[in-house]
mmCIF file of C-alpha atoms in Angstrom:
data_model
loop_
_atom_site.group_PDB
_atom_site.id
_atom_site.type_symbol
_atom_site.label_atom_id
_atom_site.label_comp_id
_atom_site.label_asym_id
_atom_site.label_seq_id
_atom_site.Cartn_x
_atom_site.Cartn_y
_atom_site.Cartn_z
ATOM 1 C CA UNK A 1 115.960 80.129 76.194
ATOM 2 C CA UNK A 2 119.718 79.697 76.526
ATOM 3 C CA UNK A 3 121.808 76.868 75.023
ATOM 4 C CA UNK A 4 124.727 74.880 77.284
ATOM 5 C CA UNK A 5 127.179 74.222 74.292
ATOM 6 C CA UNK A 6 131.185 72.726 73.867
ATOM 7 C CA UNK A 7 133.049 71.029 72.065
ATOM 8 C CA UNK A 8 131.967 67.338 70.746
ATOM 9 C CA UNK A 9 129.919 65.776 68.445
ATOM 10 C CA UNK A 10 126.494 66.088 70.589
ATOM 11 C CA UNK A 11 126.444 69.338 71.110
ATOM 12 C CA UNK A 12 127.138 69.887 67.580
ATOM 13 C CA UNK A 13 124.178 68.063 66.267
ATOM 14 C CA UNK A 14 121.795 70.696 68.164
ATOM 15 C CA UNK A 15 123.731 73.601 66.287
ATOM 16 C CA UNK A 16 123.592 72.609 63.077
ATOM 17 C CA UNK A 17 120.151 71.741 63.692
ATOM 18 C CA UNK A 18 119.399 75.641 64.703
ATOM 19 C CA UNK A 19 121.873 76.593 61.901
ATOM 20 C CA UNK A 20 119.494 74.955 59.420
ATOM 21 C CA UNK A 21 116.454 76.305 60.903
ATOM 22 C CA UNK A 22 118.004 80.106 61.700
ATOM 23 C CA UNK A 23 117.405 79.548 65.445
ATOM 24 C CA UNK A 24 119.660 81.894 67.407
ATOM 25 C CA UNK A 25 119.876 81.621 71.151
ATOM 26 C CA UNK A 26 122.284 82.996 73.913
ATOM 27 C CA UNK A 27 125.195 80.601 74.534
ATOM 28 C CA UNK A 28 126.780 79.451 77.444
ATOM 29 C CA UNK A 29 130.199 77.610 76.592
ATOM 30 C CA UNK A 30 130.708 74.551 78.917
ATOM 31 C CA UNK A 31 134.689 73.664 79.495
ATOM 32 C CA UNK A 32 134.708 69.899 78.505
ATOM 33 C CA UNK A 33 137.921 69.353 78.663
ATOM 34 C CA UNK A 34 138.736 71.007 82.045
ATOM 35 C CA UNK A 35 135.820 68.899 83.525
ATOM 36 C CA UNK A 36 132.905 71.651 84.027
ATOM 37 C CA UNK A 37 130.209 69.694 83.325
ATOM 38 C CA UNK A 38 131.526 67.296 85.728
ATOM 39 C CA UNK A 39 130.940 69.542 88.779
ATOM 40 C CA UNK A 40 128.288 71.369 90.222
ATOM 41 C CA UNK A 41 126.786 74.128 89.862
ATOM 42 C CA UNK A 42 126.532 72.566 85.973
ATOM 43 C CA UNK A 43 125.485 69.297 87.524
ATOM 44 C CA UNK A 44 123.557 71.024 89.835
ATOM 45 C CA UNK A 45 121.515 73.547 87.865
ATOM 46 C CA UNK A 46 121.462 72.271 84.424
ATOM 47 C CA UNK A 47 122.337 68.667 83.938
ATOM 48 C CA UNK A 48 123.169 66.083 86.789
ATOM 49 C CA UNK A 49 123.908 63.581 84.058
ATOM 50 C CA UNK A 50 126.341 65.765 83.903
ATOM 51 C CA UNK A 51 126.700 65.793 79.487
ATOM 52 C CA UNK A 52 126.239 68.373 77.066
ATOM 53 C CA UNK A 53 124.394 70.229 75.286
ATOM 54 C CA UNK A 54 121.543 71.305 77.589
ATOM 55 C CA UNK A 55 118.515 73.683 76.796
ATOM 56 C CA UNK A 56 117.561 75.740 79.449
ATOM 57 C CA UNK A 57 114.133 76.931 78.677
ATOM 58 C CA UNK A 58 112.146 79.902 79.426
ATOM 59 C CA UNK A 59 110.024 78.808 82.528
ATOM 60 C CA UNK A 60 113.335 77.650 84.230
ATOM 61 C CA UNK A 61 113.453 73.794 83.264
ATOM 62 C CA UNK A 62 116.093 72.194 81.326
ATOM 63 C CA UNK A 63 116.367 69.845 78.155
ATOM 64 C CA UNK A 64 119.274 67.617 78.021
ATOM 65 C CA UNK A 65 119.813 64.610 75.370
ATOM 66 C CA UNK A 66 120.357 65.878 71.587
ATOM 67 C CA UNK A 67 116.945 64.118 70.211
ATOM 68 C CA UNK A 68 114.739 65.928 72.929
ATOM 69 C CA UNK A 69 116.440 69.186 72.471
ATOM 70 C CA UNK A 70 116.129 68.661 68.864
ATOM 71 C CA UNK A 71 112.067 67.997 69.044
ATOM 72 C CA UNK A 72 111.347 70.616 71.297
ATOM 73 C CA UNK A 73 113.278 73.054 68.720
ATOM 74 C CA UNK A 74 111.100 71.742 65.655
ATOM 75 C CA UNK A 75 107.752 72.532 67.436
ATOM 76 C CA UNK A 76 108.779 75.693 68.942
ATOM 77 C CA UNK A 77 110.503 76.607 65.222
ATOM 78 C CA UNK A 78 108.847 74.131 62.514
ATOM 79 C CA UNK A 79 110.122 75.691 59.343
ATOM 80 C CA UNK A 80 111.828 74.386 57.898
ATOM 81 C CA UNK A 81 110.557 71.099 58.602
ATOM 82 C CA UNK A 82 113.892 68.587 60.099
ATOM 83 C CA UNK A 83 111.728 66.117 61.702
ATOM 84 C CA UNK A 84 109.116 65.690 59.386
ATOM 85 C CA UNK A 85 105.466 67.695 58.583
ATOM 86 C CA UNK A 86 103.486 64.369 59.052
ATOM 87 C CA UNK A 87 102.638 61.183 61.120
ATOM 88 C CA UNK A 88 104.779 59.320 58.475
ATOM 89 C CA UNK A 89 107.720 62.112 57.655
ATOM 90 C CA UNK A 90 108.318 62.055 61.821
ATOM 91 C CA UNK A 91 108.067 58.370 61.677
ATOM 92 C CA UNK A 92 110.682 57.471 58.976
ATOM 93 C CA UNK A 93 113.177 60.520 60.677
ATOM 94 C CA UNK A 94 113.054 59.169 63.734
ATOM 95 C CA UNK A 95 113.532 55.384 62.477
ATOM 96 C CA UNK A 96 116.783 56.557 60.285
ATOM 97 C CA UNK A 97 118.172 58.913 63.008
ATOM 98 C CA UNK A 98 117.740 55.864 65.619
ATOM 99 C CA UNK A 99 119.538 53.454 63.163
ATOM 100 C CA UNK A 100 122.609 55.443 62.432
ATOM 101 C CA UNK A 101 122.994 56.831 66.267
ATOM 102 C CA UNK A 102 122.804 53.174 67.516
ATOM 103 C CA UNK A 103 125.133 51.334 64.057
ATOM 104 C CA UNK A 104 127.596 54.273 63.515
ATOM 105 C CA UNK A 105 127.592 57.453 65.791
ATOM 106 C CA UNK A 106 127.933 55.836 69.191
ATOM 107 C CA UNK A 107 130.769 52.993 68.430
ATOM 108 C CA UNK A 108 132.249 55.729 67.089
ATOM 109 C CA UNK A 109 132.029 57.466 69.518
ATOM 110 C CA UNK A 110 133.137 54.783 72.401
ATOM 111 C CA UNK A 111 135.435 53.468 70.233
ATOM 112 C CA UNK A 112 137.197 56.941 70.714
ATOM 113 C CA UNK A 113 136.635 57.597 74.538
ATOM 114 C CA UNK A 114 138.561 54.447 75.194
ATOM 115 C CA UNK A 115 141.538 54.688 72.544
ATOM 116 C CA UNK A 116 142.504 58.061 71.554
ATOM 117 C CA UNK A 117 140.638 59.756 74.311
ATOM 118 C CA UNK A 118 141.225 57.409 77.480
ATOM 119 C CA UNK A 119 143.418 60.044 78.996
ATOM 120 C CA UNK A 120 140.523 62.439 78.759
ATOM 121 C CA UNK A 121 137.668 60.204 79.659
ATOM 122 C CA UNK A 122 139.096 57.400 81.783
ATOM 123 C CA UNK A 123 139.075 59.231 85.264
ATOM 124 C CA UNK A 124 135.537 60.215 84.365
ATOM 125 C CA UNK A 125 133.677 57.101 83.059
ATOM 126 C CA UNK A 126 133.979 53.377 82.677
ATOM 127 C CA UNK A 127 136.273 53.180 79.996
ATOM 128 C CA UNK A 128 137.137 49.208 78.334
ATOM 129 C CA UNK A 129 140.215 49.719 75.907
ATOM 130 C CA UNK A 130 139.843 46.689 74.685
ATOM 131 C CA UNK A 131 136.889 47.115 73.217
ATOM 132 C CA UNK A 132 137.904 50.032 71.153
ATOM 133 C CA UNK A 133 139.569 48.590 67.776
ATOM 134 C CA UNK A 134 135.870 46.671 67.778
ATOM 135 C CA UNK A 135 133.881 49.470 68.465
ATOM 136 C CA UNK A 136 135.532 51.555 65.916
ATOM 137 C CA UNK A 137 135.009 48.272 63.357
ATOM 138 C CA UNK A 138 131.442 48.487 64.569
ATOM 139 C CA UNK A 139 131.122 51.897 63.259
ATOM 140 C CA UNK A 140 132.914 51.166 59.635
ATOM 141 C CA UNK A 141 130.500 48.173 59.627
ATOM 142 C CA UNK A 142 127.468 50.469 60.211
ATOM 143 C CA UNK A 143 129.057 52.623 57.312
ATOM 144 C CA UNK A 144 129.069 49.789 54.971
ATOM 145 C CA UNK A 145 125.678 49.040 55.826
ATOM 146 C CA UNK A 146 124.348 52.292 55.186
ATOM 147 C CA UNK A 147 126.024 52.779 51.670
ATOM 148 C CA UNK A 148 124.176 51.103 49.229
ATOM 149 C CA UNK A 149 121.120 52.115 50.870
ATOM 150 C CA UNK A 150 121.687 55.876 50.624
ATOM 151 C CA UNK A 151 121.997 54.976 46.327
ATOM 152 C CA UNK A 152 120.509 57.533 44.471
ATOM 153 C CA UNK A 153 119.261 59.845 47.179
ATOM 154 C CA UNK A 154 120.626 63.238 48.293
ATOM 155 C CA UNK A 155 120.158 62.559 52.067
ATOM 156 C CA UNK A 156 119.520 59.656 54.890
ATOM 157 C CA UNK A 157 115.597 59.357 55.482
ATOM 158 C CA UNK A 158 114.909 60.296 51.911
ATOM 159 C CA UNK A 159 114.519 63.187 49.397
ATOM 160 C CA UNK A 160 115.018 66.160 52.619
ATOM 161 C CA UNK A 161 117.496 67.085 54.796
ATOM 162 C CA UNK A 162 116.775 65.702 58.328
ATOM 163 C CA UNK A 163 118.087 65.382 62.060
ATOM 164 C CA UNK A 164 119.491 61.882 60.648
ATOM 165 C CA UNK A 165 121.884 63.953 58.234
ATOM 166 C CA UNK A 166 122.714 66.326 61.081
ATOM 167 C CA UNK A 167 123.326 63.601 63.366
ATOM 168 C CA UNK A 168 124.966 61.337 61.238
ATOM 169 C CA UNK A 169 127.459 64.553 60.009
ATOM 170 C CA UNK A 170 128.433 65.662 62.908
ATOM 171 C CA UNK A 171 129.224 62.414 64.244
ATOM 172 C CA UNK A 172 131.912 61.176 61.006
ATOM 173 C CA UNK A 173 133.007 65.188 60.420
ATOM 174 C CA UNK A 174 134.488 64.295 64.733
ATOM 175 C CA UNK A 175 135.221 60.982 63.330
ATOM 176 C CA UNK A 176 137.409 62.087 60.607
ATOM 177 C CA UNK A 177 139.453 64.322 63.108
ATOM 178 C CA UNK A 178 140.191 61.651 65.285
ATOM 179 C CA UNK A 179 141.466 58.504 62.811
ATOM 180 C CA UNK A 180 138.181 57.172 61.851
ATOM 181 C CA UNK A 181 137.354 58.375 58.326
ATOM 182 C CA UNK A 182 135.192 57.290 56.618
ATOM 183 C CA UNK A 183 136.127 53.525 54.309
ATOM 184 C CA UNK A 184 136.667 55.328 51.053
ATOM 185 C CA UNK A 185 134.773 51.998 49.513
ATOM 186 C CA UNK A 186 131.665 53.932 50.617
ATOM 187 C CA UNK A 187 131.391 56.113 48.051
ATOM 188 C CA UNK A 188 127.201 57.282 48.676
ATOM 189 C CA UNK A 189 127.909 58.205 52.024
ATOM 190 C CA UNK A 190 131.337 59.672 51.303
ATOM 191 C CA UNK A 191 129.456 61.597 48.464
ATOM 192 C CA UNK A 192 126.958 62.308 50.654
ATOM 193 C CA UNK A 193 129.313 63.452 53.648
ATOM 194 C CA UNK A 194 131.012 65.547 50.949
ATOM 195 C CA UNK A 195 127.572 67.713 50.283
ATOM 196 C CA UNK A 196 126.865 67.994 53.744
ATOM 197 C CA UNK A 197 129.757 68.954 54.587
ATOM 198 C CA UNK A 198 129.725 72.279 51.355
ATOM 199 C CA UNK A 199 126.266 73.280 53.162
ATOM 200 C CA UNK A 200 126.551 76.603 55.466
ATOM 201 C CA UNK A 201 125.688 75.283 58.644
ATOM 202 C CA UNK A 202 128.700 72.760 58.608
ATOM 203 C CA UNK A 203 131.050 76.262 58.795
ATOM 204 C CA UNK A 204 128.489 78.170 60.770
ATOM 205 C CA UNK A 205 130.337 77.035 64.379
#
């Protein structure tokens, strides 16, 4: 196998994820910012969505999308378990990881490609600044939301670490870098963002 990485919150998710687990794989770096994965032969032999990260696995076919790279990884490598070891573990994981990609990691996200990062993105994508001060309110909303019912647990989906922690990390650790923190009124997640953010995989890339 052989893992199409960069810089960015997505491709991050996938490394921590293999950080967690001790998955090592050779690396190809993908220039973001000077547009490789917009061109072939990237959009040609690996992705024609033309995003990172990508999988290429072993009998030539590619994985692209973080949650299907993610999946494959946790049946190829289950232990430690990210995704859950039963019907009901995979269940809940995928439930929480769906809830905080759709109410926090991808306003975020927009709400960055059209304000702060228009000059990267806006040749390259449909790009509405107008709707970035609301995206980005979307995403503290989805914070709030999430706070009080993260009480009294160490993680998102429960008493383990899952992809939901991973993805939700990686996604307000690029948040924080680019002038959305996180509302200091929520203090679980900031707590919570605070021991992700001591565990080794957060320094391992």
């Amino acid at each position: 196998m052989k893992f199409y990485n960069s810089v960015g919150p997505n491709p991050r998710v996938v490394t921590l994820f293999m950080a967690e687990k001790g998955i090592e794989l050779p690396e190809v770096t993908v220039d973001l910012r000077g547009g490789e994965n917009r061109r072939a032969p990237y959009t040609v032999d690996v992705n024609p969505a033309d995003q990172t990260p990508a999988l290429a696995l072993d009998d030539g076919s590619v994985l692209t999308e973080i949650t299907a790279i993610c999946e494959y990884l946790e049946e190829r490598f289950p232990e430690p378990a990210l995704i859950g070891t039963t019907a009901e573990e995979r269940a809940n994981t995928r439930m929480w990881t769906r809830r905080v990609d759709l109410k926090i990691c991808e306003p975020l996200t927009n709400g960055f490609r059209f304000a702060e990062g228009l000059p990267l993105f806006e040749s390259r994508m449909r790009c509405l600044p107008e709707a970035a001060a609301g995206l980005k309110a979307v995403a503290q909303d989805g914070i709030r939301w999430l706070d009080p019912l993260i009480a009294g647990r160490d993680f998102i989906a429960g008493d383990a670490l899952t992809l939901a922690d991973l993805m939700l990390f990686a996604f307000l650790d690029f948040g924080a870098g680019v002038g959305q923190p996180i509302d200091p009124a929520a203090t679980n997640v900031t707590a919570w963002y605070d021991r992700m953010k001591a565990r080794p995989s957060a320094n391992s890339n």
